[in-house]
Amino acid sequence: MVETMSGIPLDPTYGDGLQPGDYPYTRGLYPTGYRSKLWTMRMFAGFGTATDTNARFHALLRAGGTGLSTAFDMPTLMGRDSDHEWSVGEVGRAGVAVDTLADMEDLFAGIDLDKVTTSMTINGPAAICMAMYIAVAEKNGVGRVHLGGTIQNDILKEYQAQKEYIFPPRPSVRLVTDLIRFTTAEMPRWHPVSISGYHIREAGSTAAQELAFTLANGFAYVEAAIAAGLKVDDFAPRLSFFFNAHSDFFEEIGKFRAARRIWATWMKDRYGATNPKSQMCRFHTQTAGVSLTAQQPENNIARVAVQALSAVLGGTQSLHTDSYDEALALPTEKAARIALRTQQIVAHETGAASVVDPLGGSHFVEWMTDEMERQANEIFDHIDQIGRGSMLEGVYAGIDDGYFVGEIADAAYRFEREVNAGRRIIVGVNEFTENDDDEANLLSIGHATEEIQIKRLDQIRGDRNDDAVRASLAALVEAAGQPDINLMPSIIDAVQTYATEGEIVAALESVFGTYVETAMV
């Protein structure tokens, strides 16, 4: 029996009409909610070398984390090796450096990959990192069929918001679709794309824009996979989403509830999905990094707690809580532990996990859910119109004509004007300010990390079989030139020869080309 702190027994849910677990899942995906299984506490980590991050992974697992989430450094995200001229000063600074299979081996050393689920936040080179992860697992006796987790692999939002792209949109979507096809056939526990609104929101969008742009990208991937010959109910159950939990508590809860309803309705009515799992919008949530302040950084602990609570009340399946020092540097181990403890307090001390959709039926929450859906539908109508009945073509068109970039920029500009004019208060920034902030103890990644990583890369290049590397890259180029061939097997072959990420990207660039954004004026 579940009771309040005072001993009052609680039912799993309250209210009449549609209940959690009922289509269209506005109130939640499952009838018992967190009573049967808490959300996954998946803490984002990555810095320095693979060995450095591996130690942080083990520390988080010892502290009670239930899933791993990997942050990669900028060179890795952009498909460049650590010794590339563009990588100078960036190696290991904003995430972990991964150049070859050897780094991935170090990254997950001593971790049972058949027992821990892993999330990897990477997009342009996602297929390459996925291939490395598969190769590491299989070298350790874990078959790909047993691997569970998620790779972000959401390239469309890169052109819209985050800008970490490599190839043009259409061949990039081919890589996304190839990974969907590959995991559908061979990795039933893996989510091949985490359709991400997080970075759209971090770039300055409104809540409704985050909701609409994210789901539109999801519909685009569905259309691309169907065009590639897959049946919707064969792949859609493994699609997942990644949302931002920002500071406007009730707006965020309405956004999460509307996301489930919209996705379910579109998947059933427009794309013909009959499997209930295809209609379920499963999502990971991260608290809003953009809301963290360098001024009075301890205030961020309170911000993160409130944002985390909104994600839980909105029904998230997994959650990352930001560390309070992230506006200043990568999080220290102590700060990351406080962030994890915040989730554990929400889970075990607040009662938020005792009842499913506890705010359902609130006049305000129900109105906000409807309003989020209404605003999203207006955006869908525009994308569908410019795509002439195709959400995929509409997203391509919106990237080409600057629609997404312009809408996000306008929203960000409006918000900053409100802050600068004092119409929107940010505690410790434009109100309740002080001039005696204590010096924070920050994590620092120095130039020595770059030297260590480049030395490691040189060693791998010296030890590998260069003939095998050249042969695997030539085979990849040939496969890339044939649109109907799935590239995942060729990429796996290449990483197993210890070809570098940069070499594999260069091989694909020779066929796909490189994307250069058109400047907006």
XYZ file of N, CA, C and O in Angstrom, residues 134 144-146 177-190 192 230-231 234-236 238 486 488-489:
112
model
N 28.822 -1.064 -30.495
C 28.519 -2.457 -30.832
C 29.786 -3.297 -30.816
O 29.817 -4.408 -30.258
N 24.901 -7.791 -29.802
C 24.164 -6.545 -30.047
C 22.689 -6.669 -29.692
O 22.051 -5.690 -29.322
N 22.157 -7.883 -29.766
C 20.745 -8.089 -29.458
C 20.447 -7.782 -27.996
O 19.299 -7.479 -27.636
N 21.463 -7.833 -27.132
C 21.262 -7.605 -25.701
C 21.509 -6.159 -25.282
O 21.290 -5.814 -24.113
N 18.140 6.920 -41.149
C 17.243 5.849 -41.566
C 17.964 4.508 -41.594
O 17.396 3.465 -41.211
N 19.224 4.504 -42.030
C 19.999 3.251 -42.029
C 20.127 2.683 -40.625
O 20.029 1.468 -40.414
N 20.328 3.559 -39.637
C 20.449 3.075 -38.259
C 19.101 2.585 -37.738
O 19.037 1.598 -36.996
N 18.022 3.245 -38.128
C 16.687 2.752 -37.763
C 16.462 1.368 -38.349
O 16.016 0.435 -37.655
N 16.781 1.189 -39.628
C 16.612 -0.113 -40.275
C 17.474 -1.178 -39.614
O 17.039 -2.309 -39.367
N 18.716 -0.818 -39.293
C 19.666 -1.771 -38.717
C 19.208 -2.228 -37.331
O 19.192 -3.430 -37.034
N 18.830 -1.283 -36.471
C 18.423 -1.666 -35.126
C 17.076 -2.386 -35.115
O 16.854 -3.265 -34.278
N 16.197 -2.030 -36.035
C 14.922 -2.739 -36.133
C 15.153 -4.219 -36.409
O 14.476 -5.088 -35.839
N 16.137 -4.505 -37.249
C 16.423 -5.893 -37.614
C 17.271 -6.626 -36.577
O 17.094 -7.840 -36.373
N 18.194 -5.908 -35.891
C 19.202 -6.617 -35.107
C 19.320 -6.188 -33.647
O 20.000 -6.863 -32.868
N 18.684 -5.097 -33.231
C 18.863 -4.597 -31.862
C 17.514 -4.186 -31.270
O 17.196 -2.998 -31.174
N 16.715 -5.144 -30.862
C 15.337 -4.853 -30.437
C 15.221 -4.014 -29.174
O 14.158 -3.458 -28.902
N 16.304 -3.885 -28.399
C 16.256 -3.101 -27.153
C 16.834 -1.697 -27.335
O 16.922 -0.942 -26.374
N 17.198 -1.355 -28.565
C 17.895 -0.091 -28.779
C 16.965 0.942 -29.416
O 16.201 0.635 -30.323
N 17.038 3.921 -31.814
C 18.008 4.388 -32.808
C 18.001 5.891 -33.055
O 18.873 6.403 -33.745
N 10.221 0.316 -44.555
C 9.850 -0.244 -43.258
C 8.364 -0.023 -42.983
O 7.779 0.982 -43.400
N 7.762 -0.961 -42.268
C 6.389 -0.799 -41.812
C 6.401 -0.043 -40.488
O 7.232 -0.304 -39.622
N 6.838 -1.707 -37.209
C 8.079 -2.453 -37.003
C 9.159 -1.602 -36.342
O 10.018 -2.131 -35.633
N 9.120 -0.279 -36.583
C 10.200 0.568 -36.053
C 9.727 1.621 -35.050
O 10.487 2.033 -34.179
N 8.485 2.076 -35.164
C 8.031 3.195 -34.343
C 8.100 2.933 -32.833
O 8.343 3.878 -32.064
N 10.418 1.901 -31.156
C 11.755 2.178 -30.651
C 12.155 3.637 -30.835
O 13.287 4.009 -30.498
N 22.442 -0.344 -46.905
C 22.543 0.117 -45.524
C 24.023 0.238 -45.152
O 24.788 -0.722 -45.299
N 25.461 0.716 -42.192
C 25.911 0.297 -40.861
C 26.913 -0.870 -40.896
O 27.937 -0.815 -40.202
N 26.691 -1.931 -41.680
C 27.690 -3.015 -41.692
C 29.068 -2.538 -42.144
O 30.088 -2.951 -41.570
